């Protein structure tokens, strides 16, 4: 094989007798010795994380794994109802719903904070300096009629219980970096500008924490989907044991009523006979 026929990778490869992953023997060095969260972070950054980094990363995975009967969970259960022979279809249906309202907020917040830090003229060193940058961001967003990702939650109106816990964990582990500092500042200064106090949501704080772990913003949503995969698998397993998908379907079906749209009302049916 020539160099032009090779495909370099720092991840994994295998031959007839061995499987290598991240430069280690998968069977001899990793199985039973490396946890899944550690492995995922190791593969993302292609360097072995320390114990503090693993603790924060796994806390993020736990925080994002499941949030009850969200649209992603419901669609997975209904897909399983429709195609009980397709576990992969049910999983995929839930993952495809990871967007700007659910799951995608982690990526959106990380991108927002990262962009603001890159554009900041100076690196803040005090809480007041962080507050000044955050205040400008909020004022600009209000002027441009843009929302601040990670600010507010449809259920947790006062405090998202995940946010203070993850922030405290990051402080304990010495991993409270610039992204979390800016996110916390947004929480402190937004109310006078927006006219109301909103909570910093858990998905947003996860995005900030992941950025402080050095994870590229381009793959942040992938981390959310990795976490939610566990939640969706749990939803599917419960649906198999104690199904509610048919009840959800019938509830919506029995509540449906026909209302002609304005377009239909203006276009009476004409026989072609």
PDB file of C-alpha atoms in Angstrom, residues 88-263:
ATOM      1  CA  UNK A  88     -32.875   1.865  15.866  1.00  0.00           C
ATOM      2  CA  UNK A  89     -35.765   3.768  14.296  1.00  0.00           C
ATOM      3  CA  UNK A  90     -37.173   4.694  17.694  1.00  0.00           C
ATOM      4  CA  UNK A  91     -33.755   5.845  18.901  1.00  0.00           C
ATOM      5  CA  UNK A  92     -33.111   7.799  15.714  1.00  0.00           C
ATOM      6  CA  UNK A  93     -36.506   9.485  15.835  1.00  0.00           C
ATOM      7  CA  UNK A  94     -35.773  10.872  19.283  1.00  0.00           C
ATOM      8  CA  UNK A  95     -32.265  11.984  18.355  1.00  0.00           C
ATOM      9  CA  UNK A  96     -33.486  13.756  15.225  1.00  0.00           C
ATOM     10  CA  UNK A  97     -35.575  16.000  17.463  1.00  0.00           C
ATOM     11  CA  UNK A  98     -32.478  17.505  19.057  1.00  0.00           C
ATOM     12  CA  UNK A  99     -32.791  21.083  17.889  1.00  0.00           C
ATOM     13  CA  UNK A 100     -32.953  24.689  18.983  1.00  0.00           C
ATOM     14  CA  UNK A 101     -35.619  24.087  21.639  1.00  0.00           C
ATOM     15  CA  UNK A 102     -34.504  20.728  23.009  1.00  0.00           C
ATOM     16  CA  UNK A 103     -30.907  19.484  23.281  1.00  0.00           C
ATOM     17  CA  UNK A 104     -29.519  21.983  20.769  1.00  0.00           C
ATOM     18  CA  UNK A 105     -29.367  24.680  23.461  1.00  0.00           C
ATOM     19  CA  UNK A 106     -26.119  23.150  24.731  1.00  0.00           C
ATOM     20  CA  UNK A 107     -24.455  23.798  21.381  1.00  0.00           C
ATOM     21  CA  UNK A 108     -26.113  27.186  20.895  1.00  0.00           C
ATOM     22  CA  UNK A 109     -24.949  28.424  24.285  1.00  0.00           C
ATOM     23  CA  UNK A 110     -21.430  27.160  23.770  1.00  0.00           C
ATOM     24  CA  UNK A 111     -21.197  28.846  20.376  1.00  0.00           C
ATOM     25  CA  UNK A 112     -22.618  32.096  21.736  1.00  0.00           C
ATOM     26  CA  UNK A 113     -20.163  32.218  24.631  1.00  0.00           C
ATOM     27  CA  UNK A 114     -17.192  31.120  22.535  1.00  0.00           C
ATOM     28  CA  UNK A 115     -17.853  33.760  19.882  1.00  0.00           C
ATOM     29  CA  UNK A 116     -18.196  36.464  22.535  1.00  0.00           C
ATOM     30  CA  UNK A 117     -14.898  35.477  24.150  1.00  0.00           C
ATOM     31  CA  UNK A 118     -13.064  35.479  20.831  1.00  0.00           C
ATOM     32  CA  UNK A 119     -14.380  38.960  20.074  1.00  0.00           C
ATOM     33  CA  UNK A 120     -13.740  40.401  23.550  1.00  0.00           C
ATOM     34  CA  UNK A 121     -11.078  43.143  23.372  1.00  0.00           C
ATOM     35  CA  UNK A 122      -9.505  42.188  26.706  1.00  0.00           C
ATOM     36  CA  UNK A 123      -9.520  39.120  28.905  1.00  0.00           C
ATOM     37  CA  UNK A 124     -11.605  39.866  32.018  1.00  0.00           C
ATOM     38  CA  UNK A 125      -9.944  39.251  35.369  1.00  0.00           C
ATOM     39  CA  UNK A 126     -12.596  40.517  37.794  1.00  0.00           C
ATOM     40  CA  UNK A 127     -16.297  39.888  38.261  1.00  0.00           C
ATOM     41  CA  UNK A 128     -17.055  43.490  37.272  1.00  0.00           C
ATOM     42  CA  UNK A 129     -15.190  43.046  33.990  1.00  0.00           C
ATOM     43  CA  UNK A 130     -17.121  39.863  33.241  1.00  0.00           C
ATOM     44  CA  UNK A 131     -20.345  41.725  34.024  1.00  0.00           C
ATOM     45  CA  UNK A 132     -19.421  44.527  31.600  1.00  0.00           C
ATOM     46  CA  UNK A 133     -18.931  42.066  28.736  1.00  0.00           C
ATOM     47  CA  UNK A 134     -22.142  40.227  29.597  1.00  0.00           C
ATOM     48  CA  UNK A 135     -24.090  43.482  29.775  1.00  0.00           C
ATOM     49  CA  UNK A 136     -22.947  44.501  26.302  1.00  0.00           C
ATOM     50  CA  UNK A 137     -23.935  41.101  24.928  1.00  0.00           C
ATOM     51  CA  UNK A 138     -27.415  41.351  26.403  1.00  0.00           C
ATOM     52  CA  UNK A 139     -27.898  44.919  25.226  1.00  0.00           C
ATOM     53  CA  UNK A 140     -26.797  43.986  21.701  1.00  0.00           C
ATOM     54  CA  UNK A 141     -29.121  40.970  21.682  1.00  0.00           C
ATOM     55  CA  UNK A 142     -32.064  43.079  22.804  1.00  0.00           C
ATOM     56  CA  UNK A 143     -31.312  45.717  20.183  1.00  0.00           C
ATOM     57  CA  UNK A 144     -31.131  43.080  17.449  1.00  0.00           C
ATOM     58  CA  UNK A 145     -34.164  41.202  18.821  1.00  0.00           C
ATOM     59  CA  UNK A 146     -32.165  38.029  19.410  1.00  0.00           C
ATOM     60  CA  UNK A 147     -32.565  35.611  22.265  1.00  0.00           C
ATOM     61  CA  UNK A 148     -29.762  34.685  24.655  1.00  0.00           C
ATOM     62  CA  UNK A 149     -29.218  30.908  24.454  1.00  0.00           C
ATOM     63  CA  UNK A 150     -29.166  29.213  27.826  1.00  0.00           C
ATOM     64  CA  UNK A 151     -31.301  31.886  29.468  1.00  0.00           C
ATOM     65  CA  UNK A 152     -34.774  30.780  30.611  1.00  0.00           C
ATOM     66  CA  UNK A 153     -36.493  27.402  30.784  1.00  0.00           C
ATOM     67  CA  UNK A 154     -40.058  26.287  29.926  1.00  0.00           C
ATOM     68  CA  UNK A 155     -40.444  24.319  33.184  1.00  0.00           C
ATOM     69  CA  UNK A 156     -37.910  25.673  35.682  1.00  0.00           C
ATOM     70  CA  UNK A 157     -39.041  29.282  35.967  1.00  0.00           C
ATOM     71  CA  UNK A 158     -36.874  30.331  38.902  1.00  0.00           C
ATOM     72  CA  UNK A 159     -33.892  27.974  39.159  1.00  0.00           C
ATOM     73  CA  UNK A 160     -32.840  25.050  37.003  1.00  0.00           C
ATOM     74  CA  UNK A 161     -31.592  22.619  39.665  1.00  0.00           C
ATOM     75  CA  UNK A 162     -28.777  21.385  37.438  1.00  0.00           C
ATOM     76  CA  UNK A 163     -27.105  24.766  37.020  1.00  0.00           C
ATOM     77  CA  UNK A 164     -25.756  25.530  40.507  1.00  0.00           C
ATOM     78  CA  UNK A 165     -24.703  21.910  41.011  1.00  0.00           C
ATOM     79  CA  UNK A 166     -22.626  21.785  37.825  1.00  0.00           C
ATOM     80  CA  UNK A 167     -21.079  25.183  38.524  1.00  0.00           C
ATOM     81  CA  UNK A 168     -20.083  24.052  42.017  1.00  0.00           C
ATOM     82  CA  UNK A 169     -18.609  20.820  40.651  1.00  0.00           C
ATOM     83  CA  UNK A 170     -16.522  22.770  38.145  1.00  0.00           C
ATOM     84  CA  UNK A 171     -15.224  25.015  40.935  1.00  0.00           C
ATOM     85  CA  UNK A 172     -14.369  21.984  43.073  1.00  0.00           C
ATOM     86  CA  UNK A 173     -12.408  20.408  40.229  1.00  0.00           C
ATOM     87  CA  UNK A 174     -10.624  23.601  39.154  1.00  0.00           C
ATOM     88  CA  UNK A 175     -12.390  23.586  35.794  1.00  0.00           C
ATOM     89  CA  UNK A 176     -14.453  26.751  36.145  1.00  0.00           C
ATOM     90  CA  UNK A 177     -13.160  28.600  33.088  1.00  0.00           C
ATOM     91  CA  UNK A 178     -13.967  31.575  30.893  1.00  0.00           C
ATOM     92  CA  UNK A 179     -17.148  30.184  29.364  1.00  0.00           C
ATOM     93  CA  UNK A 180     -18.711  29.482  32.739  1.00  0.00           C
ATOM     94  CA  UNK A 181     -17.538  32.864  34.038  1.00  0.00           C
ATOM     95  CA  UNK A 182     -19.263  34.668  31.188  1.00  0.00           C
ATOM     96  CA  UNK A 183     -22.387  32.536  31.502  1.00  0.00           C
ATOM     97  CA  UNK A 184     -22.612  33.310  35.224  1.00  0.00           C
ATOM     98  CA  UNK A 185     -22.210  37.011  34.457  1.00  0.00           C
ATOM     99  CA  UNK A 186     -25.134  36.840  32.035  1.00  0.00           C
ATOM    100  CA  UNK A 187     -27.194  35.422  34.866  1.00  0.00           C
ATOM    101  CA  UNK A 188     -26.214  38.305  37.132  1.00  0.00           C
ATOM    102  CA  UNK A 189     -26.834  41.279  34.839  1.00  0.00           C
ATOM    103  CA  UNK A 190     -29.612  40.426  32.392  1.00  0.00           C
ATOM    104  CA  UNK A 191     -32.685  41.278  34.477  1.00  0.00           C
ATOM    105  CA  UNK A 192     -32.529  45.122  34.333  1.00  0.00           C
ATOM    106  CA  UNK A 193     -32.053  45.016  30.546  1.00  0.00           C
ATOM    107  CA  UNK A 194     -34.706  42.405  29.781  1.00  0.00           C
ATOM    108  CA  UNK A 195     -37.118  43.536  32.468  1.00  0.00           C
ATOM    109  CA  UNK A 196     -37.398  40.137  34.156  1.00  0.00           C
ATOM    110  CA  UNK A 197     -35.291  37.581  35.963  1.00  0.00           C
ATOM    111  CA  UNK A 198     -34.685  34.345  34.065  1.00  0.00           C
ATOM    112  CA  UNK A 199     -32.813  31.225  35.194  1.00  0.00           C
ATOM    113  CA  UNK A 200     -29.637  29.980  33.594  1.00  0.00           C
ATOM    114  CA  UNK A 201     -30.786  26.639  32.252  1.00  0.00           C
ATOM    115  CA  UNK A 202     -29.084  23.292  32.613  1.00  0.00           C
ATOM    116  CA  UNK A 203     -28.497  22.746  28.913  1.00  0.00           C
ATOM    117  CA  UNK A 204     -26.749  26.104  28.714  1.00  0.00           C
ATOM    118  CA  UNK A 205     -24.485  25.520  31.691  1.00  0.00           C
ATOM    119  CA  UNK A 206     -23.586  22.146  30.175  1.00  0.00           C
ATOM    120  CA  UNK A 207     -22.494  23.909  26.995  1.00  0.00           C
ATOM    121  CA  UNK A 208     -20.330  26.321  28.965  1.00  0.00           C
ATOM    122  CA  UNK A 209     -18.763  23.510  31.000  1.00  0.00           C
ATOM    123  CA  UNK A 210     -18.028  21.443  27.890  1.00  0.00           C
ATOM    124  CA  UNK A 211     -16.324  24.407  26.247  1.00  0.00           C
ATOM    125  CA  UNK A 212     -14.182  24.862  29.340  1.00  0.00           C
ATOM    126  CA  UNK A 213     -13.187  21.196  28.942  1.00  0.00           C
ATOM    127  CA  UNK A 214     -11.797  22.088  25.527  1.00  0.00           C
ATOM    128  CA  UNK A 215     -14.469  20.328  23.475  1.00  0.00           C
ATOM    129  CA  UNK A 216     -14.921  22.024  20.075  1.00  0.00           C
ATOM    130  CA  UNK A 217     -18.201  23.887  19.675  1.00  0.00           C
ATOM    131  CA  UNK A 218     -18.834  21.992  16.428  1.00  0.00           C
ATOM    132  CA  UNK A 219     -19.448  18.739  18.315  1.00  0.00           C
ATOM    133  CA  UNK A 220     -21.292  20.032  21.392  1.00  0.00           C
ATOM    134  CA  UNK A 221     -24.657  18.863  20.086  1.00  0.00           C
ATOM    135  CA  UNK A 222     -23.149  15.438  19.591  1.00  0.00           C
ATOM    136  CA  UNK A 223     -22.405  15.292  23.313  1.00  0.00           C
ATOM    137  CA  UNK A 224     -26.041  16.176  24.023  1.00  0.00           C
ATOM    138  CA  UNK A 225     -27.156  13.386  21.707  1.00  0.00           C
ATOM    139  CA  UNK A 226     -24.748  10.951  23.330  1.00  0.00           C
ATOM    140  CA  UNK A 227     -26.291  11.728  26.715  1.00  0.00           C
ATOM    141  CA  UNK A 228     -29.859  11.633  25.457  1.00  0.00           C
ATOM    142  CA  UNK A 229     -29.240   8.252  23.795  1.00  0.00           C
ATOM    143  CA  UNK A 230     -29.124   6.740  27.271  1.00  0.00           C
ATOM    144  CA  UNK A 231     -32.355   8.487  28.192  1.00  0.00           C
ATOM    145  CA  UNK A 232     -34.101   7.400  25.018  1.00  0.00           C
ATOM    146  CA  UNK A 233     -32.989   3.816  25.492  1.00  0.00           C
ATOM    147  CA  UNK A 234     -34.471   3.955  28.972  1.00  0.00           C
ATOM    148  CA  UNK A 235     -37.718   5.390  27.579  1.00  0.00           C
ATOM    149  CA  UNK A 236     -37.876   2.610  24.988  1.00  0.00           C
ATOM    150  CA  UNK A 237     -37.147  -0.096  27.567  1.00  0.00           C
ATOM    151  CA  UNK A 238     -39.909   1.260  29.790  1.00  0.00           C
ATOM    152  CA  UNK A 239     -42.265   1.448  26.824  1.00  0.00           C
ATOM    153  CA  UNK A 240     -41.661  -2.248  26.204  1.00  0.00           C
ATOM    154  CA  UNK A 241     -42.384  -3.077  29.870  1.00  0.00           C
ATOM    155  CA  UNK A 242     -45.215  -0.628  30.473  1.00  0.00           C
ATOM    156  CA  UNK A 243     -46.481   0.824  27.152  1.00  0.00           C
ATOM    157  CA  UNK A 244     -48.195   4.200  26.973  1.00  0.00           C
ATOM    158  CA  UNK A 245     -47.623   4.946  23.293  1.00  0.00           C
ATOM    159  CA  UNK A 246     -51.044   3.686  22.250  1.00  0.00           C
ATOM    160  CA  UNK A 247     -52.693   5.833  24.933  1.00  0.00           C
ATOM    161  CA  UNK A 248     -50.873   8.940  23.681  1.00  0.00           C
ATOM    162  CA  UNK A 249     -51.857   8.182  20.097  1.00  0.00           C
ATOM    163  CA  UNK A 250     -55.515   7.534  20.925  1.00  0.00           C
ATOM    164  CA  UNK A 251     -55.730  10.618  23.151  1.00  0.00           C
ATOM    165  CA  UNK A 252     -54.616  12.830  20.275  1.00  0.00           C
ATOM    166  CA  UNK A 253     -56.689  10.953  17.706  1.00  0.00           C
ATOM    167  CA  UNK A 254     -59.884  11.166  19.773  1.00  0.00           C
ATOM    168  CA  UNK A 255     -59.274  14.853  20.370  1.00  0.00           C
ATOM    169  CA  UNK A 256     -58.898  15.668  16.697  1.00  0.00           C
ATOM    170  CA  UNK A 257     -61.636  17.720  15.040  1.00  0.00           C
ATOM    171  CA  UNK A 258     -61.912  18.903  11.487  1.00  0.00           C
ATOM    172  CA  UNK A 259     -61.752  22.620  10.850  1.00  0.00           C
ATOM    173  CA  UNK A 260     -61.528  23.804   7.239  1.00  0.00           C
ATOM    174  CA  UNK A 261     -58.623  26.091   6.590  1.00  0.00           C
ATOM    175  CA  UNK A 262     -59.312  29.582   5.159  1.00  0.00           C
ATOM    176  CA  UNK A 263     -57.930  28.385   1.853  1.00  0.00           C
TER     177      UNK A 263
END
